[in-house]
Each structure stands twice: as C-alpha cells, then as structure tokens.
XYZ file of C-alpha atoms in Angstrom:
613
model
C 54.788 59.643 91.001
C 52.972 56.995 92.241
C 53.757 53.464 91.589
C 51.659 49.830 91.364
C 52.476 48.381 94.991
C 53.290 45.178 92.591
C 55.965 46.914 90.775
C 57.267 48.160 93.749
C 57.994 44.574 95.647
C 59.582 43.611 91.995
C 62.106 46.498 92.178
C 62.859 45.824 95.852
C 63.608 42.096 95.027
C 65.708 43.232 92.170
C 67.766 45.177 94.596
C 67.658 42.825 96.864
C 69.499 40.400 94.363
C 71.420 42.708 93.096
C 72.598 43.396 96.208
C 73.566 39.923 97.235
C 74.764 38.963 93.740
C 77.440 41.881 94.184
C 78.240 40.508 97.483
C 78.890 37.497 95.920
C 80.740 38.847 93.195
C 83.272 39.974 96.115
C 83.432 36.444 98.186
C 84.248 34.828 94.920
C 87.294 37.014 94.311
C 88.729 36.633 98.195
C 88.005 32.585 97.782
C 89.780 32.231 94.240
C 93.086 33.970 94.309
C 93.506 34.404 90.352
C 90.304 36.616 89.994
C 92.335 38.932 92.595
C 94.794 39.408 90.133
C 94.956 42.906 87.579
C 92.554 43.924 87.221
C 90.548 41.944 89.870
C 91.337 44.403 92.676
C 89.091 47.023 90.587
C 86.476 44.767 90.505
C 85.761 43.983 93.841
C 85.835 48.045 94.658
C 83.310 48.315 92.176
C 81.455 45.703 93.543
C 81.803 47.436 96.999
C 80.538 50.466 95.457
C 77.811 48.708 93.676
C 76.566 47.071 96.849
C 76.710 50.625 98.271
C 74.668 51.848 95.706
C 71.669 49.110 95.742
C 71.167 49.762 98.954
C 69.854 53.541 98.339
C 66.842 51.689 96.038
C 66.358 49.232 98.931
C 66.370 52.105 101.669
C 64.313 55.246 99.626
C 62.529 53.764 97.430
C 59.703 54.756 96.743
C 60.849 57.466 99.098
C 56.591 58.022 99.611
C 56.280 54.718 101.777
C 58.822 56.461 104.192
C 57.528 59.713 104.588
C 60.923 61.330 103.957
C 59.332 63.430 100.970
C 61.367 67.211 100.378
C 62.958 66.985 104.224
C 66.670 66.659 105.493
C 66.756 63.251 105.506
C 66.055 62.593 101.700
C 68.429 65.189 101.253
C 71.145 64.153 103.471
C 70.351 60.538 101.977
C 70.659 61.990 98.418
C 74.072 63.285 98.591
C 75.381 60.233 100.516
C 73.243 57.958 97.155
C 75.101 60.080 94.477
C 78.661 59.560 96.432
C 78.283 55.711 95.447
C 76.857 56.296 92.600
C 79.560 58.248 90.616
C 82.107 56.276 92.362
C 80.534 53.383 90.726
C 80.420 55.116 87.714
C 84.063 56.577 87.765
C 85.680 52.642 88.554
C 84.068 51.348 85.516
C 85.660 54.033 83.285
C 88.512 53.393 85.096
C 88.322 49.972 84.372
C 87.799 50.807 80.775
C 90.652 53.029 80.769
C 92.778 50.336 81.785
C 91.946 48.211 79.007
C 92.428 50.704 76.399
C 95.835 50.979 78.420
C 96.736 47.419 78.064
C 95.490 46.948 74.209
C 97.388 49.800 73.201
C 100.557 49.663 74.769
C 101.063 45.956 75.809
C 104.060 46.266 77.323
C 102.937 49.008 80.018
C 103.196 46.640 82.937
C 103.601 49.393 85.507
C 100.217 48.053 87.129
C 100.291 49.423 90.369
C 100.985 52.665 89.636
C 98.051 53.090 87.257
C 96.151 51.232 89.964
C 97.248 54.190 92.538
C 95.522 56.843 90.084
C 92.572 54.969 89.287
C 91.701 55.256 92.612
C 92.635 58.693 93.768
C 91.065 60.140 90.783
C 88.059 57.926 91.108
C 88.116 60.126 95.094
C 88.877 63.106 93.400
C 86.680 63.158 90.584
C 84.177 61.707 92.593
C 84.256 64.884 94.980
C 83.928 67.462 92.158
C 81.161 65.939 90.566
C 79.227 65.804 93.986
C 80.183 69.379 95.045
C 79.339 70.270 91.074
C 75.896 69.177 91.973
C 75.695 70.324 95.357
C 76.332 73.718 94.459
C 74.185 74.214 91.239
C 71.100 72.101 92.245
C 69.328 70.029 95.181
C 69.560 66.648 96.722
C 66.327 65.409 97.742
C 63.309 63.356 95.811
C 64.937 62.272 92.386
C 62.429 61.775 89.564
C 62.795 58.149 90.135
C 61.300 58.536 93.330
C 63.989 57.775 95.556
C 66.387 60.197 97.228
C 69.697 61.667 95.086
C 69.257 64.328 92.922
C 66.403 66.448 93.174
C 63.812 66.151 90.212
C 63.446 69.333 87.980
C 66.889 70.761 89.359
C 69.662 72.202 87.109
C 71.841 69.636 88.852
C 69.853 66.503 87.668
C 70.667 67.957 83.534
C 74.312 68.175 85.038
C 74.646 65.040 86.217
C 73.368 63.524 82.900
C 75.943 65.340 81.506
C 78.403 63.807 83.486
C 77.351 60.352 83.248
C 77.311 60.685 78.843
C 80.422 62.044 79.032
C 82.210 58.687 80.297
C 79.948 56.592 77.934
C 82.491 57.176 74.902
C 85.539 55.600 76.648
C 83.142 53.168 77.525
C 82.197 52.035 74.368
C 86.090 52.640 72.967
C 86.956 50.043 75.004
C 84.385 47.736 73.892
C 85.458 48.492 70.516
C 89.510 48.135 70.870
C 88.570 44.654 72.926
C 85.897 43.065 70.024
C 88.757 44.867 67.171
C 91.797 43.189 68.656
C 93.349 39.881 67.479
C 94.988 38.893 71.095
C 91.014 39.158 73.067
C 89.192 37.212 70.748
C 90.014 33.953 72.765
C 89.898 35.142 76.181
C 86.574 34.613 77.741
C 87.402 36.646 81.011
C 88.189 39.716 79.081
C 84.540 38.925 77.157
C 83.028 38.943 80.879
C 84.684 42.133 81.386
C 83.462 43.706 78.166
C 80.301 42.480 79.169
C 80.041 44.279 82.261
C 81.288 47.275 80.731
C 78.563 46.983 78.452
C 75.930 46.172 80.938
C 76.851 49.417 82.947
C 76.549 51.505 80.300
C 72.652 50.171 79.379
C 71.622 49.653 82.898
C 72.819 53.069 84.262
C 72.545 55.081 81.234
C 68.977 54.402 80.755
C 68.115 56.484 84.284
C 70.614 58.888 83.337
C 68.601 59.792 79.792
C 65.291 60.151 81.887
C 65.920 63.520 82.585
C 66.800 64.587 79.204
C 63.813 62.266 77.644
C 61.581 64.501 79.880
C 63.207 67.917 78.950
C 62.297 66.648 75.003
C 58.676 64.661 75.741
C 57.060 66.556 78.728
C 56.737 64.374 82.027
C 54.298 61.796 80.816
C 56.533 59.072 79.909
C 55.709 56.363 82.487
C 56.932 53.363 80.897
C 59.905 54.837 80.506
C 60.516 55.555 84.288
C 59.179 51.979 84.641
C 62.022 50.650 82.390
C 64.685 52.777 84.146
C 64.050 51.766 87.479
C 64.188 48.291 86.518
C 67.658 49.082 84.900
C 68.716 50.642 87.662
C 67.822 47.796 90.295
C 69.180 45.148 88.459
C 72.495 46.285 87.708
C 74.445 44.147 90.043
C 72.578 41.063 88.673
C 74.032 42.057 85.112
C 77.666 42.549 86.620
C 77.670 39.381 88.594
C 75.893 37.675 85.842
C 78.490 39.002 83.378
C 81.082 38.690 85.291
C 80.567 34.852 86.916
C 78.419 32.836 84.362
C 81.224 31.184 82.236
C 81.404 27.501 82.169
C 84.930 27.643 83.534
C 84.364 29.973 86.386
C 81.287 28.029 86.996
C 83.548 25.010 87.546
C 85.298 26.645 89.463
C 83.105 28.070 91.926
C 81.852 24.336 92.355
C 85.340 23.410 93.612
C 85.253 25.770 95.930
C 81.908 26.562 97.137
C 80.957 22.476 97.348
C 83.378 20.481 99.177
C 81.665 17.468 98.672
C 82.974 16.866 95.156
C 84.036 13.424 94.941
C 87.672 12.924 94.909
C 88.006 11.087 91.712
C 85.687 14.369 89.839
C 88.173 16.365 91.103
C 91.094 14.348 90.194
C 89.583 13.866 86.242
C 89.330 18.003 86.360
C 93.250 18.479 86.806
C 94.100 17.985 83.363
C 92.320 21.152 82.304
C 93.207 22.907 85.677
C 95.797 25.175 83.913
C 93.419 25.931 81.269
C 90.468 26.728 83.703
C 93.110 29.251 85.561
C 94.029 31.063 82.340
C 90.609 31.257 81.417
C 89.466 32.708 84.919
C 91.831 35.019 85.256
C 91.756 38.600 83.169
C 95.756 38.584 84.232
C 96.292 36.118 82.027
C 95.383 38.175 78.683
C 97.544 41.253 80.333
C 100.455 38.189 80.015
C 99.726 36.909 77.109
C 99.759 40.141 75.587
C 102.785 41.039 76.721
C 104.315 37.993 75.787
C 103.017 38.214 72.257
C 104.600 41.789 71.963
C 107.637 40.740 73.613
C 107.751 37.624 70.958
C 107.035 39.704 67.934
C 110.224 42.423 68.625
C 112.402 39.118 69.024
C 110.786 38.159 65.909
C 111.325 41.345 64.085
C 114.965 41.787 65.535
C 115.629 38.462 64.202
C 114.195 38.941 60.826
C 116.224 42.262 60.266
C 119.486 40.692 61.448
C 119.378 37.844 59.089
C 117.578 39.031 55.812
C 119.321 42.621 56.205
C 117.032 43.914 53.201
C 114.439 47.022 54.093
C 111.255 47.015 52.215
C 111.181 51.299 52.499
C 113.641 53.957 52.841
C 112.238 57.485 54.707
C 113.886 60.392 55.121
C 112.819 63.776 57.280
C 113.891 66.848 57.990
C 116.104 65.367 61.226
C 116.660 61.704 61.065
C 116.001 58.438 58.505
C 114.169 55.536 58.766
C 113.920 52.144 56.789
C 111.218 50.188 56.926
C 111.226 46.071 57.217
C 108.211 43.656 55.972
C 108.860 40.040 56.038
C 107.463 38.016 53.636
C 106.800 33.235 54.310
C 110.387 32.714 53.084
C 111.783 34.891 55.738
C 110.260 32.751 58.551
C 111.118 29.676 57.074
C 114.964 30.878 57.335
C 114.052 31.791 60.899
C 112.829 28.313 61.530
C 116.145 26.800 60.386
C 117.432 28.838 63.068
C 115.992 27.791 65.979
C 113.404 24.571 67.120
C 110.633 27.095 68.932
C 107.495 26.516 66.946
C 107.051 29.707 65.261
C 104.127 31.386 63.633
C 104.242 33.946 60.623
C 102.907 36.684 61.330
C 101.607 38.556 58.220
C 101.458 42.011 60.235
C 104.469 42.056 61.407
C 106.496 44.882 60.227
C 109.028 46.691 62.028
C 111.241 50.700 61.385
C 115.363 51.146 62.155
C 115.606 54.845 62.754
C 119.279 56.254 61.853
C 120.578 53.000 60.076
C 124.056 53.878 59.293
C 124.810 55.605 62.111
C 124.185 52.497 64.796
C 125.929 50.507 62.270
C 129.060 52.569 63.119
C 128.863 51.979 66.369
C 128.209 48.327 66.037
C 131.052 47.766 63.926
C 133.095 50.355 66.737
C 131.994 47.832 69.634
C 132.973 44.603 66.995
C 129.393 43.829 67.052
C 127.659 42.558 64.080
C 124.024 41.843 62.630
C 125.386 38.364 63.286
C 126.540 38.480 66.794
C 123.236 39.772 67.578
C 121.235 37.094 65.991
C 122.777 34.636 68.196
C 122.245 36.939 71.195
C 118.584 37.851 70.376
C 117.271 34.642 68.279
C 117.562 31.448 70.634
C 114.755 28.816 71.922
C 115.565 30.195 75.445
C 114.157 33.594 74.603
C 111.416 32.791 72.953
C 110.711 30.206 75.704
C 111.501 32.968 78.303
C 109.161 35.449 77.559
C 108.061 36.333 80.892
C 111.622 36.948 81.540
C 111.076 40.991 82.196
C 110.720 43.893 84.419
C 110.189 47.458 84.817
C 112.773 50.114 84.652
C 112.148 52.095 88.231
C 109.819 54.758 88.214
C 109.519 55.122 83.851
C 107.965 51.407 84.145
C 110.112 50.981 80.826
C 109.974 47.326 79.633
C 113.327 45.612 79.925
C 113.983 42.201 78.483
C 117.457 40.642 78.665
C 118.682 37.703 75.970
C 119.389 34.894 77.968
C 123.113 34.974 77.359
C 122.987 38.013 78.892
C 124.696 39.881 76.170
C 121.971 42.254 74.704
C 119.109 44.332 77.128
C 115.770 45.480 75.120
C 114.262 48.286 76.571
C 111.430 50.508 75.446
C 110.822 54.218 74.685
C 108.526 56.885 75.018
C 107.973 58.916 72.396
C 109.943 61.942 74.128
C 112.644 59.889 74.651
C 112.767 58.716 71.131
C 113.239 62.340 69.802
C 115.580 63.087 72.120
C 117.820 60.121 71.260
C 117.503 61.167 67.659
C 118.605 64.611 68.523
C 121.617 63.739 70.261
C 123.289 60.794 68.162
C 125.373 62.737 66.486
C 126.983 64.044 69.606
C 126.715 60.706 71.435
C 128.360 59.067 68.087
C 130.936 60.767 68.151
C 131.328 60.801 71.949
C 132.044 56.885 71.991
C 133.730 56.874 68.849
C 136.409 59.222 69.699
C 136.660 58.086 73.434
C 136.157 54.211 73.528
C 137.342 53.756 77.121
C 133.714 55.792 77.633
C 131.317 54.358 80.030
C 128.462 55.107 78.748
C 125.811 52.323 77.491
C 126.422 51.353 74.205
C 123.416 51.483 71.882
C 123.083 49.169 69.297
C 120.092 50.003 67.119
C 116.291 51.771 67.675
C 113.523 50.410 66.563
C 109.480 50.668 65.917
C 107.319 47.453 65.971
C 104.575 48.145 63.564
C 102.084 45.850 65.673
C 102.194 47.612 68.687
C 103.763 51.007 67.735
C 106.414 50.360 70.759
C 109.500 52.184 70.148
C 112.636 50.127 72.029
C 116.420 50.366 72.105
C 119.169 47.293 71.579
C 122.065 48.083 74.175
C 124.856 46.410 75.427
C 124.439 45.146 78.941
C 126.339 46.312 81.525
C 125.791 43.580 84.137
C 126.903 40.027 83.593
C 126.236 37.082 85.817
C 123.724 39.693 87.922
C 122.950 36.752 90.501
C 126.300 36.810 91.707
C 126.195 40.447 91.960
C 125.485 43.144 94.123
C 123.834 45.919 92.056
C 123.163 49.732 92.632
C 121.712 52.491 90.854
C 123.544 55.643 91.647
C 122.174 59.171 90.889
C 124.080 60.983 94.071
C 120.607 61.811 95.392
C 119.468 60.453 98.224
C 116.198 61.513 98.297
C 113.609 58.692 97.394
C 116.364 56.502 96.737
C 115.866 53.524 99.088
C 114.639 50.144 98.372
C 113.423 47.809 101.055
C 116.350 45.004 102.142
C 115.743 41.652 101.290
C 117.181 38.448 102.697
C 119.261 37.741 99.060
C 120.914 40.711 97.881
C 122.484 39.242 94.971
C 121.140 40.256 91.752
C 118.357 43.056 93.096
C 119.268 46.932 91.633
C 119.286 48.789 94.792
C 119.829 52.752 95.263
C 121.851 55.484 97.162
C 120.391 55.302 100.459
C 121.568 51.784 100.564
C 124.823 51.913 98.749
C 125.863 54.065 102.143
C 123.947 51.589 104.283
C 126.199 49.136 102.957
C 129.046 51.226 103.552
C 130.084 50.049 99.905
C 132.896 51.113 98.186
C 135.152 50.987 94.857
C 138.109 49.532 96.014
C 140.798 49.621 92.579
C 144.531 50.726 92.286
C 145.542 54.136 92.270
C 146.428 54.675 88.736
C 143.176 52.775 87.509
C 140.943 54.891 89.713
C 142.304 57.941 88.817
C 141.641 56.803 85.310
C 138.108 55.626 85.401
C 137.217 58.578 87.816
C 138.205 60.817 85.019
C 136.584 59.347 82.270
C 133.400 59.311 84.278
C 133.582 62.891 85.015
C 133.797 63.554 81.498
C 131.108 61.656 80.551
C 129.017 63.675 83.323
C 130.241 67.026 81.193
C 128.953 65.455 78.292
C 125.178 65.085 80.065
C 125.802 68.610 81.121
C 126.490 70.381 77.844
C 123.386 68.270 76.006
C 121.282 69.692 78.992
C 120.976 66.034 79.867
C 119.775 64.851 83.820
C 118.850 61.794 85.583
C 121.463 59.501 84.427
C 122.585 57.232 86.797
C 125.436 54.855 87.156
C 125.036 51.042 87.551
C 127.521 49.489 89.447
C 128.094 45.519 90.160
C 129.897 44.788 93.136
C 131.309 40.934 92.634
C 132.875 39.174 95.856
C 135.320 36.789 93.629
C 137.283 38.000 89.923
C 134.792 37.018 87.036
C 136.115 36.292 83.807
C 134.009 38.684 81.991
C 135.598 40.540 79.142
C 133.397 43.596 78.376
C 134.526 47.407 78.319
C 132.577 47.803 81.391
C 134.472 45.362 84.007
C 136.815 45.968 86.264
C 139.234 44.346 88.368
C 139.401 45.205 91.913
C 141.912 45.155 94.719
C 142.154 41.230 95.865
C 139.410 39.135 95.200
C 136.545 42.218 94.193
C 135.690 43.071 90.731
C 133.059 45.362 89.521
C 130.848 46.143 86.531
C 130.456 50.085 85.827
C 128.926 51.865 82.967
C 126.187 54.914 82.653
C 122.891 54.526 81.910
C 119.201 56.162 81.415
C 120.733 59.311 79.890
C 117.413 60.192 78.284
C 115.980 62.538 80.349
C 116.199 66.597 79.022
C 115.626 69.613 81.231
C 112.514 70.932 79.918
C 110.026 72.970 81.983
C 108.149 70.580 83.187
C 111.812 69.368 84.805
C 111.976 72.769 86.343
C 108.336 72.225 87.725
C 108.768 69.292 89.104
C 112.104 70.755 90.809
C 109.935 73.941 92.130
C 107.214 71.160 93.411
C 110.097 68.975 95.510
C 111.641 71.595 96.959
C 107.950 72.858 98.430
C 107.547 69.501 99.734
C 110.462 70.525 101.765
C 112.780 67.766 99.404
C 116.510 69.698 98.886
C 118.084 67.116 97.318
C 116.123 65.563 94.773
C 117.080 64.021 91.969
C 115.671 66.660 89.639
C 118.109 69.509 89.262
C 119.622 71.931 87.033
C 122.514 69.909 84.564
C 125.170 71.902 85.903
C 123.885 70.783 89.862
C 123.056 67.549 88.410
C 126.645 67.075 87.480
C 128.265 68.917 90.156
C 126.197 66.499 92.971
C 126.951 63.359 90.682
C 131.096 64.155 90.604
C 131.313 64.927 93.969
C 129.326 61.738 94.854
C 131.527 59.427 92.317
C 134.940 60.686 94.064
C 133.262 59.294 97.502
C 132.223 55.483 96.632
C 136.061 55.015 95.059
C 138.585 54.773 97.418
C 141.752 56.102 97.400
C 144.334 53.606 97.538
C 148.068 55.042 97.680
C-alpha cells in the first residue's frame, strides 16, 4: 500500500512521541518513589515494552522507504516486532488480572508472588504465541506496511485471535473497577483503568484490520489510516492516562523544577499526604484492605454483642446462620468504643457450625463477651494495617491488640476441610484439654468480600520479647534470612539448628508435653492431615502469661508451644507435588505421606527437648 508522504511524517512523529512519552512514563516512576509501589513495577515493564514496541513503527515503517520489502531482514525484524508486541499485550492483562485480584479478594496481599507469575507467564506466554505464529504463518511485510506478521498469512487471523481473546479480562476489569464502591474515589486507579482502556482501543483497532478485510475485501483505506494512527499513538494515551492528573501534575513540578520557590513549596505540605495517596495505586490496594479488615472487626463485633442471627441454613454436612445488622446495632457499637464508625448497610456476615464452636468456647472459658473486648477496641480499628501473611498460603493474619485473639483467613478448600473434621477435632480438645493444638473459636463468611476467616486463640504472647520458630521437621526450604533483631520474627528449621536451640524443661514435664504432642501428631495422621507445624516461643526471662500453651522452663527460660496450620489434606495434588520435589532432587520436603509426615515430625520433637535427668 502506498501512503501520502504527509501521513507518513504524522505517524513517525506520533511514534516519535509516543516513544519519548513512554520514556517518560519510566523516569517519572524511578524519580517519585510511591508510583514504584504495587503495581508500579508493572508499569514501568510495560512501558519498557511499549518503548520497545514504537520503535518497530519508527524503524519499518513504511517498510517501502527502506527497501526491506519480502527479504530476511523484514522478516527477522518481524519476529523481533511481535516479541514486544505481545509482551506488551500480555503485561496489560496482567495488569488487569491483578486488579480483578485485588477487588475480589482484598485481603490477598501476597504481592510478590503474583508479581513472580505475572512475569514468567508474560515470558512464557509470550514464547508460545510467537512460535504459534512462527510455525503456522510468515513474518515479513504486515498489512500495515511495516514488518511483523506477514499480510494475507494464516498467522496474521491467529494473532487476531490472540489479541480478542485478552480483550474480555480487559474490559472485566474495567467493569469490577467503575462497579466497586472502594475505586470510586481513587483517581490513580481511574488512570489505570484508563490505560487499560486506551490499550484495548488503540491496539485492538490494528488487530480487527485483518478480520475487517477477511469480511470487506482489501479496499478499506481509511480504515488502515485510522489503525496506524492507533497504533503510533499508543504510548501518548498511556502516558497521557497515566500522568495527566492534577495531583501527579503537582507533583512532577516538585520534582522536575527545582526552582519552586520555597514558600510554594512550604504552602503545598498541608495536602502532601493527600497528593501521596492520590499518586500512588498502593494506596487503594491499602485502603482496601483496611476496609475489609475493618468490616470483619465490625461484623465480629456486631455478632458478639447483639447475638441474634437474621437466617438459619442447614445442608447436608454442616449449618450456618446468617447475621444482618440493622442502625440500632451500630449505635450499640458506638457506645462501645470512641472510633468514628460508619454503618454499613451491606454488611452482613455467616457463623458456620454455631453450636459446636460455642462448646469449645465455653470449654476454653471464653465467651461472646470476652471476645468483644478482645476484638472491639479503638486500637484495632486504629491499627488496621496491623497484618501479615501466613508463609507461603499468603493467608491474612490480624492480631487484636491485646494479643488475645489471631484472625486469619481461609480458602475455600480449607474451609471444607475444617467443616469435615470438627467433629473429630471437637472432641479431640474436649476430651484431652492439656492438647496443644490451636484452639478455634468460631468461622466465619463476610458477605462484602466473600472472605472466609477463623477466630483462634493465640499462641504467642508478648512476641517482641520472643524468639519464634515454625517447626515442620523438614529442613528443606525452611530458612529465613537472619536479621540484626531476632525478637519477635517466626523463623524455621534450618535456623532453629543454627541456633542450636533447645527445650530445656524438667524431666517429668517433658515427658508429659512430649507425649501429648505425639498424640496430637496421631491425630493429623489418622484425619490424613500434613503440614502442621509447631510454633514455639523461646523467652529469655519467666513471663507471667497464663494460657494453656506456656511453659515454664529450667531457670530463667520459658516457652510458648502449641500446633498450628493443621489444614492441609493429602489429596493428589499433595502426592504430585511430592513426586515433583523429589525430581528436583529435594528428599526431605515438607510434603509427605501422613504416616512420614508424622514419623519425621516425632522424631524431630524428641530432638529440640532436652533430656534433663
């Protein structure tokens, strides 16, 4: 095709800009810290990529004025175009993906992780799609006139197939982020919408050409027109999108032009914070979090002191009552505590297996009322950023801050399998108090965010005076880095014999404890139960701390021991995962068999407690 020389010098500008713009997009992120933040580091690699990209329009097209027409070198330059191209491509879904993530399950902080799979699947998928294309059409002259995917090849239709195949999530995305309550006042997470959206006009109108031909014949001109001019400008839109907010524009002024005048600067401080928040799309993953993490202490609080379910359901294997709380309820609540609450007229929340966790509470002397005053103070609700991850699960942990009560969330699978074994672990804890296990107080469903979480006893008091390790008697993949304070960090087997650590107790208390952990290890093993671990809290001085789970050591030690994360089955996909270690060479993983599982974890617990005649 032959283009107006005019409309070619346009196109190359365009790319030019866009170009330069993504470049931009990129400084801006390395000079302002908070943009860096999740998901930030996405959006500088798709910048990267973008860059990448423009510079195939800036290098082949038209691919006429450089004589490179059907050789080698439009076709090696082809398949090195479409490698940025769906990499571009793939990060945005990615990107989309991730807020889908967020939206849905707010309290899914394991960020890095996700992070680590974004980008090897963005390689991966990337590497497919070109080899896909590679081996079903041609690289060369694209019917753009620059060099990817050859025009009239099968491997042009495929790659349109491709590309409309990620536009869904795409616009999903969009959808959840306009639909939700929590994004409507976060102006990043607009920008990133907005980019999102850009994307999918600005690359999807090149990727319909071929299909508009297939329907219309090759004589639609101003339609290749229009799609090249998509197609150059797309970094302008991202950068555009992504940038052109008042407060990122202030920003940028700050630190771009140094010769703001002290006293401009000084009147901008006040609003500082706000600028921040608003700059930074970490901020809504936060405030999300916090919201979710507010409404369970809200909903905890509301069942503990109205105690009246709106719904009883029953199925074939467990029961469930349902709780919706009406404006009186949160006036009670506010008599309760000063934090300025807000009703929230969504907020409903399901107790799974009533009756039976109020056996156990009233077996532990716990009460609705005890846990009201654990669960419903100003310092929680002020707190709310008070939480972690639970190792590799990225469970959400949250713990009250009088340290008597630890929230922790579910999966689904876990759920069921908690349901399935209450009778036995009922019965378990009722019959044998001096049990170590975890005591669980309630589970729960927040109707808001469809997280399911557990109430449990905590194990670990005064953890900042402690030293804390999670035990599995495995010790592969169970190291974590040294740090200069060691007090109050959960560290793992390969470090508990670092430390040289023991249990250091008398004879007749050992022998004691030892047993009753055993047993609880044959309890694991006849539920076909794995991956529990024990948590132990090695204190240098006695602490007056009169839980089930303390213990008093020879001279001045003490310690804190109890099971925990007892929710894991072997299932086949256990027994894959097992076949998969021991290929990478891996004999003594913590994935086993119940029987080895138990065998390894007895044999490990009679090492770490001494034997003191």
């Amino acid at each position: 095709m032959v283009y107006n020389s005019h409309f070619i010098i346009i196109c190359l500008i365009l790319a030019t800009f866009s170009f330069l713009c993504s470049g931009f997009v990129v400084l801006a992120h390395f000079k302002i810290p908070q943009l860096l933040k999740h998901p930030g580091n996405l959006i500088v690699v798709l910048c990267i990529a973008q860059m990448l990209f423009d510079i195939h329009w800036l290098t082949t097209f038209p691919a006429a004025l450089h004589d490179i027409k059907n050789d080698s070198i439009c076709t090696n330059l082809g398949f090195i175009n479409v490698i940025w191209f769906f990499s571009t491509w793939n990060l945005v879904t990615s990107l989309s993906l991730e807020l889908i993530i967020k939206i849905k399950f707010p309290l899914n902080t394991g960020y890095s992780f996700r992070m680590k799979i974004y980008f090897i699947g963005t390689l991966i998928l990337t590497a497919l799609e070109n080899l896909i294309i590679y081996s079903v059409g041609e690289f060369g002259l694209s019917d753009l006139d620059t060099c990817a995917i050859k025009n009239h090849s099968a491997g042009e239709y495929i790659y349109s197939i491709i590309i409309f195949g990620n536009l869904p999530i795409m616009w999903i995305s969009i959808f959840i982020v306009l639909k939700s309550s929590t994004a409507k006042n976060n102006k990043a997470l607009k920008s990133l919408t907005l980019v999102i959206f850009s994307m999918t006009i600005t690359w999807g109108m090149p990727a319909l050409l071929p299909l508009i031909s297939k329907l219309f014949g090759d004589q639609n001109i101003d339609f290749n027109y229009f799609s090249i001019l998509c197609g150059c400008s797309s970094g302008i839109f991202i950068s555009v999108c992504r940038l052109a907010t008042p407060q990122m524009v202030v920003k940028m002024k700050e630190v771009f032009c140094r010769r703001l005048s002290k006293k401009k600067a000084n009147r901008n401080d006040g609003s500082k914070e706000e600028i921040m928040n608003q700059l930074s799309l970490n901020s809504f993953f936060e405030s999300i979090t916090e919201d979710t993490i507010r409404d369970i202490l809200l909903g905890l609080s509301l069942i503990c002191l109205t105690k009246k379910c709106a719904e009883v359901h029953y199925s074939y294997a467990y029961k469930k009552q349902k709780y919706i709380f009406k404006s009186d309820d949160f006036i009670k609540l506010k008599q309760c505590i000063i934090y300025n609450l807000e009703q929230q007229d969504d907020l409903g929340i399901w107790e799974y297996e009533p009756e039976t966790f109020k056996n156990i509470r009233k077996n532990c002397n716990i009460n609705l009322n005890s846990i009201l005053k654990s669960i419903c103070t100003d310092q929680n609700f002020l707190s709310t950023k008070n939480f972690n991850t639970g190792g590799r699960s990225n469970a959400f942990i949250f713990c009250t801050h009088n340290e008597n009560i630890i929230i922790k969330t579910l999966t689904r699978k876990e759920k069921y399998l908690l349901l399935d074994i209450l009778p036995a672990y009922n019965k378990r804890i009722m019959k044998y108090p001096e049990s170590k296990i975890v005591r669980i107080f309630g589970l729960y469903k927040i109707r808001t965010s469809k997280h399911c979480f557990i109430v449990m006893e905590n194990i670990l008091r005064n953890k900042n005076q402690a030293v804390i390790f999670d035990l599995k008697g495995s010790i592969d993949d169970r190291y974590v880095k040294n740090t200069e304070n060691i007090y109050g960090k959960v560290f793992k087997d390969q470090n508990f014999l670092e430390m040289g650590k023991n249990i250091e107790i008398e004879s007749d208390l050992r022998i004691k404890i030892l047993n009753t952990l055993i047993d609880d290890s044959v309890f694991f093993r006849k539920l076909n139960i794995i991956d529990y671990s024990i948590l132990v809290g090695f204190y240098e001085e006695k602490e007056n701390i009169g839980i089930r789970y303390y213990i008093d050591g020879i001279g001045e030690k003490s310690y804190c021991i109890g099971i925990i994360d007892f929710l894991q089955e072997y299932t086949i996909w256990k027994k894959i995962e097992l076949l998969i270690k021991r290929l990478e060479g891996k004999v003594n993983a913590s994935v086993c068999s119940p029987s080895k599982y138990s065998e390894r974890f007895v044999e490990f617990l009679k090492k770490i407690f001494n034997k003191i005649e």
